Coordinates of C-alpha atoms in Angstrom, one line a residue:
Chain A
X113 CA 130.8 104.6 -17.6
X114 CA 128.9 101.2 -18.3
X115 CA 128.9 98.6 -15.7
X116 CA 127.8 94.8 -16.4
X117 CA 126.9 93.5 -12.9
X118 CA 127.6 89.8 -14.3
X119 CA 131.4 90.5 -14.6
X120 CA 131.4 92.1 -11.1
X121 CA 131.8 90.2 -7.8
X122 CA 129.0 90.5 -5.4
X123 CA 130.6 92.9 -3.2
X124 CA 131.0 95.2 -5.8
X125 CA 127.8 94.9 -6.9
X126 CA 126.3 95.3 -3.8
X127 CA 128.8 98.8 -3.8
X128 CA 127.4 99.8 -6.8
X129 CA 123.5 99.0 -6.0
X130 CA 123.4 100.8 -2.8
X131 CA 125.1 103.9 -4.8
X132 CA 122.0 104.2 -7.5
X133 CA 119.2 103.7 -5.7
X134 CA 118.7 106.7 -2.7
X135 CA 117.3 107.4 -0.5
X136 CA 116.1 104.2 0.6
X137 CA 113.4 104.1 3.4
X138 CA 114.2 101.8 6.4
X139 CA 112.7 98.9 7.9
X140 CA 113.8 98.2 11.9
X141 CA 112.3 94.9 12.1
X142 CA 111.3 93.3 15.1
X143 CA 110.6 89.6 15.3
X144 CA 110.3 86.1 17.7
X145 CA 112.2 83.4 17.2
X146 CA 109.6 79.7 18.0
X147 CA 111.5 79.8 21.2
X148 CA 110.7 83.5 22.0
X149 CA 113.9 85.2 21.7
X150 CA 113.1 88.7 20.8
X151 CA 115.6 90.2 17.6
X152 CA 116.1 93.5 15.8
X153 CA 117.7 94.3 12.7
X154 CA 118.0 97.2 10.2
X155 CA 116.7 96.8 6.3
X156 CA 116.8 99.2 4.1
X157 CA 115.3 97.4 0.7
X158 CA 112.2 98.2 2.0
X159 CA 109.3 99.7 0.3
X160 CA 105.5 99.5 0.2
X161 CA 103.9 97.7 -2.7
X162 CA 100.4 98.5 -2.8
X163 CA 97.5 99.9 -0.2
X164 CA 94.7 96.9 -0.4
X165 CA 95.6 94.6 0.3
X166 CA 98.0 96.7 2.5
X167 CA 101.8 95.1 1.2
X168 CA 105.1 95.6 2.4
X169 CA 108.4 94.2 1.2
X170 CA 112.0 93.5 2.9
X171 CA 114.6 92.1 1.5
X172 CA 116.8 90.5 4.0
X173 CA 120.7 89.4 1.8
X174 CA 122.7 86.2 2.8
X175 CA 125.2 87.2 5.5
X176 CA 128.6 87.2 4.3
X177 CA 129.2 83.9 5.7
X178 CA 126.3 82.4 3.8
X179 CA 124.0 82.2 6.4
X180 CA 120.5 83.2 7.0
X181 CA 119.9 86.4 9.0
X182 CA 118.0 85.8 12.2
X183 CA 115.6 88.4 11.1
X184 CA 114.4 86.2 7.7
X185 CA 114.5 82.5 9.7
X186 CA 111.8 83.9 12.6
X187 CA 109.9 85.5 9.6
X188 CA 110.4 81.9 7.9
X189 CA 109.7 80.3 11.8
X190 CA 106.8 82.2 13.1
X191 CA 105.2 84.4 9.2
X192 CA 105.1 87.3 11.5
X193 CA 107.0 90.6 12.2
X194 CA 106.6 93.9 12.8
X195 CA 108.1 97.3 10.4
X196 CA 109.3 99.9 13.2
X197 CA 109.8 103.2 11.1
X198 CA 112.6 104.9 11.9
X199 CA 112.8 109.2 12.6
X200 CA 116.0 111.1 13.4
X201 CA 115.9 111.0 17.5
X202 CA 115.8 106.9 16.7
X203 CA 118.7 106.5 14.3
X204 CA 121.5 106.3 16.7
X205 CA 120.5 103.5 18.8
X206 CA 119.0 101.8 15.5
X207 CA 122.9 101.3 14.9
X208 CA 123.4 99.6 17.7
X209 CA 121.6 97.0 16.8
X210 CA 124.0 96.8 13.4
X211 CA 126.4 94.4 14.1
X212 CA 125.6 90.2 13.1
X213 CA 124.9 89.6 17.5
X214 CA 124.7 86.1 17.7
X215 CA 120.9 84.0 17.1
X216 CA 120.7 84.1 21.2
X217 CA 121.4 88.2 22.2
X218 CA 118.4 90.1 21.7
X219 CA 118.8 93.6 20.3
X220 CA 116.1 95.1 22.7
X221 CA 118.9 94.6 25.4
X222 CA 121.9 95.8 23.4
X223 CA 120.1 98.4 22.3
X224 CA 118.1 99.7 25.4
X225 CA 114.8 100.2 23.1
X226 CA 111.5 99.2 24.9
X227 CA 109.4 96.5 23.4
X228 CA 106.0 96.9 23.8
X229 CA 103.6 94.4 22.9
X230 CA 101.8 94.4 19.4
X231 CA 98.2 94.2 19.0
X232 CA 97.7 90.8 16.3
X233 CA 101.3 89.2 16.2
X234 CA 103.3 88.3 19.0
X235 CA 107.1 90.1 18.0
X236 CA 107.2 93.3 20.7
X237 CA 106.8 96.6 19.0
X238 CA 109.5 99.3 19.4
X239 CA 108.1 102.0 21.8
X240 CA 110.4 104.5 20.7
X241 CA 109.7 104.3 16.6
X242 CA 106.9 107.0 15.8
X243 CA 105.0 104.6 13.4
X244 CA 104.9 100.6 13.9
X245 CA 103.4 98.3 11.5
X246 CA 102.5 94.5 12.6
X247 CA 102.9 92.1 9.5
X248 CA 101.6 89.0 8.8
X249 CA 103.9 87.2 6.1
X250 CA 102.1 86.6 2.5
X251 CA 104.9 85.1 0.6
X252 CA 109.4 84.6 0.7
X253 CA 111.0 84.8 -2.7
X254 CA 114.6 83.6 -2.8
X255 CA 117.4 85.5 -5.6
X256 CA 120.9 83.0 -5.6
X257 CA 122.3 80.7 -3.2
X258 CA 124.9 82.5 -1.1
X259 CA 126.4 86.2 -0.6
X260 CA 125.0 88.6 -2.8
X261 CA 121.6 87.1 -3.2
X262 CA 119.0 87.3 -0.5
X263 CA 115.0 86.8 0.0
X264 CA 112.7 89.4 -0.3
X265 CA 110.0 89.1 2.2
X266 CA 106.3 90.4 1.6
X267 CA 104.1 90.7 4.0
X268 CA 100.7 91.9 5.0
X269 CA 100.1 95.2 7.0
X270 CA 97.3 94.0 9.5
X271 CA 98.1 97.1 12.1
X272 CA 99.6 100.3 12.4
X273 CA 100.4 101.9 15.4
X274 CA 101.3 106.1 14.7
X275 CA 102.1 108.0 17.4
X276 CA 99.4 110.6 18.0
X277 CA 101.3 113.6 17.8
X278 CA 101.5 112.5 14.0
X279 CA 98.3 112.1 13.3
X280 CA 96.2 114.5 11.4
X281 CA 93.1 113.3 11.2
X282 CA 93.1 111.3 8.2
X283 CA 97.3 111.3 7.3
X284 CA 100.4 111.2 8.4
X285 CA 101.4 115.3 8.9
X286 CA 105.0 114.7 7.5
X287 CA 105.5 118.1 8.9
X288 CA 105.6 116.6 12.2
X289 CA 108.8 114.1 12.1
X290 CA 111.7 113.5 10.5
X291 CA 112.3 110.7 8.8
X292 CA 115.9 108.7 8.1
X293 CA 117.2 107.6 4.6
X294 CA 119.8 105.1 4.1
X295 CA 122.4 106.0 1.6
X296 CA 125.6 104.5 0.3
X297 CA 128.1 103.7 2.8
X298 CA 127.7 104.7 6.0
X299 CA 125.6 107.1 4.3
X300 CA 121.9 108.7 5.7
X301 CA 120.1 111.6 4.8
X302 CA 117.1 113.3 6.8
X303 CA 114.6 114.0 4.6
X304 CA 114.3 117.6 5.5
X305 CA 115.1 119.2 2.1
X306 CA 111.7 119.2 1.0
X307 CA 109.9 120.9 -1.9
X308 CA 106.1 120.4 -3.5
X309 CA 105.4 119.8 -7.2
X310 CA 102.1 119.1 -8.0
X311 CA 101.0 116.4 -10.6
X312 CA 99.9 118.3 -14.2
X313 CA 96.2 117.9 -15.0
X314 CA 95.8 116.0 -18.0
X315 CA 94.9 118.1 -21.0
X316 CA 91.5 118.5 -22.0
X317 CA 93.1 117.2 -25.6
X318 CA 93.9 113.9 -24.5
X319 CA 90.1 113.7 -21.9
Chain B
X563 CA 96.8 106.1 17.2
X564 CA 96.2 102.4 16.2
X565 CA 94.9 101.6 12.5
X566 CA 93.5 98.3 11.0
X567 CA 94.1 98.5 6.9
X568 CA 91.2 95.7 6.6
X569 CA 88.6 98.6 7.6
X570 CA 89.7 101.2 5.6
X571 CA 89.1 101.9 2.1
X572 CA 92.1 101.5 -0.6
X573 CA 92.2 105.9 -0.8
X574 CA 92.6 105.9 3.0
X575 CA 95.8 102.9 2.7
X576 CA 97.8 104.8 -0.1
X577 CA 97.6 107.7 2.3
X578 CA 98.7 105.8 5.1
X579 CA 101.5 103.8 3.0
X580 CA 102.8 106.9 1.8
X581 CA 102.9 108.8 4.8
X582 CA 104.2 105.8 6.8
X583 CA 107.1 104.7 4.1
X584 CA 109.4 107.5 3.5
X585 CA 112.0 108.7 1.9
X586 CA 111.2 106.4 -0.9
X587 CA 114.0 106.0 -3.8
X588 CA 112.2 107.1 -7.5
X589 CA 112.2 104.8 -10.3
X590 CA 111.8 106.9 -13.5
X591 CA 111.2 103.9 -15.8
X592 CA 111.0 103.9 -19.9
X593 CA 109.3 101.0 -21.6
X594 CA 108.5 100.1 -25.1
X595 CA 104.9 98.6 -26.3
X596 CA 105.0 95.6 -28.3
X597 CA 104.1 98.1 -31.0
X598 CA 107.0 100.3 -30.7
X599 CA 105.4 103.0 -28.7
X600 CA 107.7 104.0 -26.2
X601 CA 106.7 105.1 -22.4
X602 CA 108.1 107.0 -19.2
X603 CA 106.5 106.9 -15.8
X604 CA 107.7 107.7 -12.5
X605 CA 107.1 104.5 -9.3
X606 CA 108.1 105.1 -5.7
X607 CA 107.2 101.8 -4.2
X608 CA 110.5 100.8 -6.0
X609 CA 114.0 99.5 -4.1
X610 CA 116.4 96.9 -4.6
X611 CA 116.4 93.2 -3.8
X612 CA 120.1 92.0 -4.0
X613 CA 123.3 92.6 -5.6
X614 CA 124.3 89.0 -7.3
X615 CA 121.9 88.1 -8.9
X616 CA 121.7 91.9 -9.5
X617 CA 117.5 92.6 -8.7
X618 CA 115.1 95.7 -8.7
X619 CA 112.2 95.6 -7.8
X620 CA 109.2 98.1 -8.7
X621 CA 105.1 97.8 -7.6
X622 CA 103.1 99.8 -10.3
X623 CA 99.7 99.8 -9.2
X624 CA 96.4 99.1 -10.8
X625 CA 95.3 102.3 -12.3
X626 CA 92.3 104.1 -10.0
X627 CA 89.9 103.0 -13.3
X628 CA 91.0 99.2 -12.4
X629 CA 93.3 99.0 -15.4
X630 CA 96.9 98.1 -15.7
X631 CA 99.3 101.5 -16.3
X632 CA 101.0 101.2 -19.6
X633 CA 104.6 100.6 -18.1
X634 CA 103.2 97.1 -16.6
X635 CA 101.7 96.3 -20.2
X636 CA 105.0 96.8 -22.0
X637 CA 107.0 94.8 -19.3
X638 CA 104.2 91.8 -19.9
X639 CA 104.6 92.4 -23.6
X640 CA 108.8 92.6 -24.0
X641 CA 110.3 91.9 -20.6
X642 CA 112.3 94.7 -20.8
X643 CA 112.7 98.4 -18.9
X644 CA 114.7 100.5 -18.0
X645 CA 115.0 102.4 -14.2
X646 CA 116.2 105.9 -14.7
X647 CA 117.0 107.2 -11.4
X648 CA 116.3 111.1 -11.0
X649 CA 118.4 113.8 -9.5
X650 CA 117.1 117.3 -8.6
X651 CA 117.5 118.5 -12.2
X652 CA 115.9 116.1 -13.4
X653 CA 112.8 116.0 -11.2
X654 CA 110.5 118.9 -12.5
X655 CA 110.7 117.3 -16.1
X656 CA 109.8 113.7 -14.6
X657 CA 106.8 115.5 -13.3
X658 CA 105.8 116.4 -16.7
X659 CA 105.1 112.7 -17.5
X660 CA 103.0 112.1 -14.4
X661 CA 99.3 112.3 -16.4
X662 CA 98.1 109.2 -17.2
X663 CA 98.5 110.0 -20.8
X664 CA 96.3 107.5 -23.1
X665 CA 98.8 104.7 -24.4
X666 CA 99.8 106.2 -27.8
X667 CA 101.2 108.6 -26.0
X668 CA 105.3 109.2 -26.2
X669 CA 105.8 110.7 -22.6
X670 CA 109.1 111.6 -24.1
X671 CA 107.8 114.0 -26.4
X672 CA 105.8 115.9 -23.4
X673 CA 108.6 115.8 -21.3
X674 CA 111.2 117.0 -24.4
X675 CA 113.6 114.1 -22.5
X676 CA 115.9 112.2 -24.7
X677 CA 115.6 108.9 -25.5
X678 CA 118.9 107.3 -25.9
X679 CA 120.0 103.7 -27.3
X680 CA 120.3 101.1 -24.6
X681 CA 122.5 98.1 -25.0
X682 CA 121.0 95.3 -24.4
X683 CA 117.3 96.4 -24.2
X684 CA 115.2 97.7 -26.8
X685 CA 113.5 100.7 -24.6
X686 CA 115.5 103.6 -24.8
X687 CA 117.3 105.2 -21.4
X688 CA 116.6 108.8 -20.4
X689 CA 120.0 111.2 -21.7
X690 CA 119.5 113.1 -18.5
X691 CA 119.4 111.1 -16.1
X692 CA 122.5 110.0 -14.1
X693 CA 122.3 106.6 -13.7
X694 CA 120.7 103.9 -15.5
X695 CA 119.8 100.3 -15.1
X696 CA 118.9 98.4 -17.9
X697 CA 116.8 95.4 -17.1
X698 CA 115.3 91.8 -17.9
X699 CA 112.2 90.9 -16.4
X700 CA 112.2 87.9 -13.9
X701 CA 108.8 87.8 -12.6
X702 CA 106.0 89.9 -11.9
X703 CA 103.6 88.9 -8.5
X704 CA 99.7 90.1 -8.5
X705 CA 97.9 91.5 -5.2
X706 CA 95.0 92.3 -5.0
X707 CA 92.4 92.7 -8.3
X708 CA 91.8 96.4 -8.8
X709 CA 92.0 99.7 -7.5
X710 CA 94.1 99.8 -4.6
X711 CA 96.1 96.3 -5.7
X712 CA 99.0 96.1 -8.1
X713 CA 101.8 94.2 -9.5
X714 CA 105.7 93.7 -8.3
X715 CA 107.8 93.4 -11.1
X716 CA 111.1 91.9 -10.7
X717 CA 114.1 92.8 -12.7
X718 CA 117.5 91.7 -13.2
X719 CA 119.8 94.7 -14.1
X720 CA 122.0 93.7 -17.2
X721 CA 123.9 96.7 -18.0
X722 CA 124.3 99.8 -15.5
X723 CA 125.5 103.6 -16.8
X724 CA 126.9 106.1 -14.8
X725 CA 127.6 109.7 -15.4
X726 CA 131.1 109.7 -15.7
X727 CA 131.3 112.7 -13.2
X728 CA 129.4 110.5 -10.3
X729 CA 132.0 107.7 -10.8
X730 CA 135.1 107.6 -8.4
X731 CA 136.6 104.4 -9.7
X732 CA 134.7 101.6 -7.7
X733 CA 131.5 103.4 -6.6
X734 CA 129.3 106.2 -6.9
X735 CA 130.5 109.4 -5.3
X736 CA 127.3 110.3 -3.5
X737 CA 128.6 114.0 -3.0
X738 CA 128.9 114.5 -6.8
X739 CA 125.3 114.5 -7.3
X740 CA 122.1 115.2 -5.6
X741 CA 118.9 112.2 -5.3
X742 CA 115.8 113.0 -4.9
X743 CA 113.0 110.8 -3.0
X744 CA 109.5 111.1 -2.5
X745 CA 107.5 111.5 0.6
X746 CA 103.5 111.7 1.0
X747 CA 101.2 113.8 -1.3
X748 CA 103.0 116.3 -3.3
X749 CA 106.2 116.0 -1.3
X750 CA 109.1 115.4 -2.7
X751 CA 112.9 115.6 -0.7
X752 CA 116.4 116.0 -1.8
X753 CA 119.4 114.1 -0.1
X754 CA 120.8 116.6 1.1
X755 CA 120.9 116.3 4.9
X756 CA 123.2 113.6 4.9
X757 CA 124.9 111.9 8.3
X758 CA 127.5 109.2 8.9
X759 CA 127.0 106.6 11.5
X760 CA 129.5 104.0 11.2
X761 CA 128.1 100.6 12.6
X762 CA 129.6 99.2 15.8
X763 CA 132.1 96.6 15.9
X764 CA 130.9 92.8 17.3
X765 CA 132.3 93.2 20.6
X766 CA 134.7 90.4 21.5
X767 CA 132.2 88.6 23.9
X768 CA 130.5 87.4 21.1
X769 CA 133.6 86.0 18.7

């Protein structure tokens, strides 16, 4: 089967994207609007990008009606936010959250989830995520114009909060928690299937 | 258990990252040199940006020696990749290319993978892998200037093939086939542990 995403309309694309590339680690990001209304929203093109300087990305799409999601116009308001990781026990009420609220409703309240405050940027932190990251914003790239297209926001890990129960000293101890995957649909996964393979050593002909 | 990145050095952060950003999707990506030599390496700090314009976007780092990995050379040098995305079959062979192999080097000869045409890319795609996205670069952002920094390439994906077995018409069927994502250290998970949670409708109040 060979797919050309160009002669595809964006929903389809956006069908097919979601399909090839799992699992996909999740962003619940907290943020501020300038006039201090608290929001939370669910992102799953999230990934890390590199450990010094300490780089995150999020890609917040256009909303179907062409707008800008509240999430990516505090970012754009205020450059800061903060990455609340999301485990298994947290997943449900993370949905709550789901549906496009209005700019005004603030998630914490649908939700029931307890903001806490953060340590360097003013957006609360989620006290029930196990990990919390506060983010200052480095840089907004913009892909199209409309729905299908979206911004991908990277920005600058300047504290992580890990619930001690985690912490092993000098990691994470994955063994610990469980974290959530997005899949396609209304597709997640735990990531409890879990097996080791260790990298080859490079051999001696090649040293 | 409250961490600033800024004091820790770049070892320390790609623990951290890793441990803190999971399951992450795996890019298995084939590249071409200028010179013809082709090359497979496996990225985890890889996700997608946004369906129309179709976007991918994947972070090799800077090598722990301070030098650019191959894969980054050959996407400076042609524009073109390709993301192979890996399935549990798949991911003990991947494994095989994870050396860093000097850049003569044809990781598809130590892997015995099978480098297929693509169709509008010169590198080739990996036969056994599921799905493939062929793809043109768009732009590639710098962080950092060494160890622990590294590069975000961003592609546009021109040409997409799935197995025909994964295809159920308009989508992948995500029960036909089993991903695989990477956690910290030598961890790796399947999908397997899958959940629906269908998101909330807005409640009327807010129409």
């Amino acid at each position: 089967m060979e797919i050309i995403p160009d002669s595809l309309e964006w929903q389809a694309c956006y069908k097919l994207l979601v399909g090839c590339v799992v699992p996909r680690p999740i962003a619940f990001v907290s943020t501020r609007s300038a006039d201090g209304v608290r929001n939370l929203a669910a992102f799953s093109f999230f990934n890390g990008v590199c450990p010094k300087p300490f780089i995150l990305s999020v890609a917040p799409m256009f909303r179907a009606d062409g707008r800008k999601k509240d999430t990516l116009r505090n970012i754009e308001e205020t450059g800061q936010f903060v990455v609340n990781v999301v485990d298994d026990p947290l997943v449900q009420r993370m949905n709550l959250t789901a549906p496009e609220f209005p700019p005004e409703v603030d998630e914490f309240e649908i939700s029931g989830l307890t903001p806490i405050p953060s340590r360097a940027v003013r957006p609360p932190r989620v006290a029930e995520s196990p990990i919390q990251m506060e983010c200052e914003r480095v840089q907004i790239l913009q892909f199209g114009d409309g729905p299908g297209g979206g911004f991908l926001v990277l920005g600058r890990v300047v504290c992580v909060h890990v619930r001690d129960e985690l912490w092993a000293g000098d990691r994470i101890d994955g063994a610990r928690w469980t974290p959530v995957g997005r899949m396609a649909g209304d597709e997640y996964t735990r990531a409890t299937d879990r097996f080791r393979l260790r990298r080859p050593p490079l051999p001696d002909t090649y040293r």
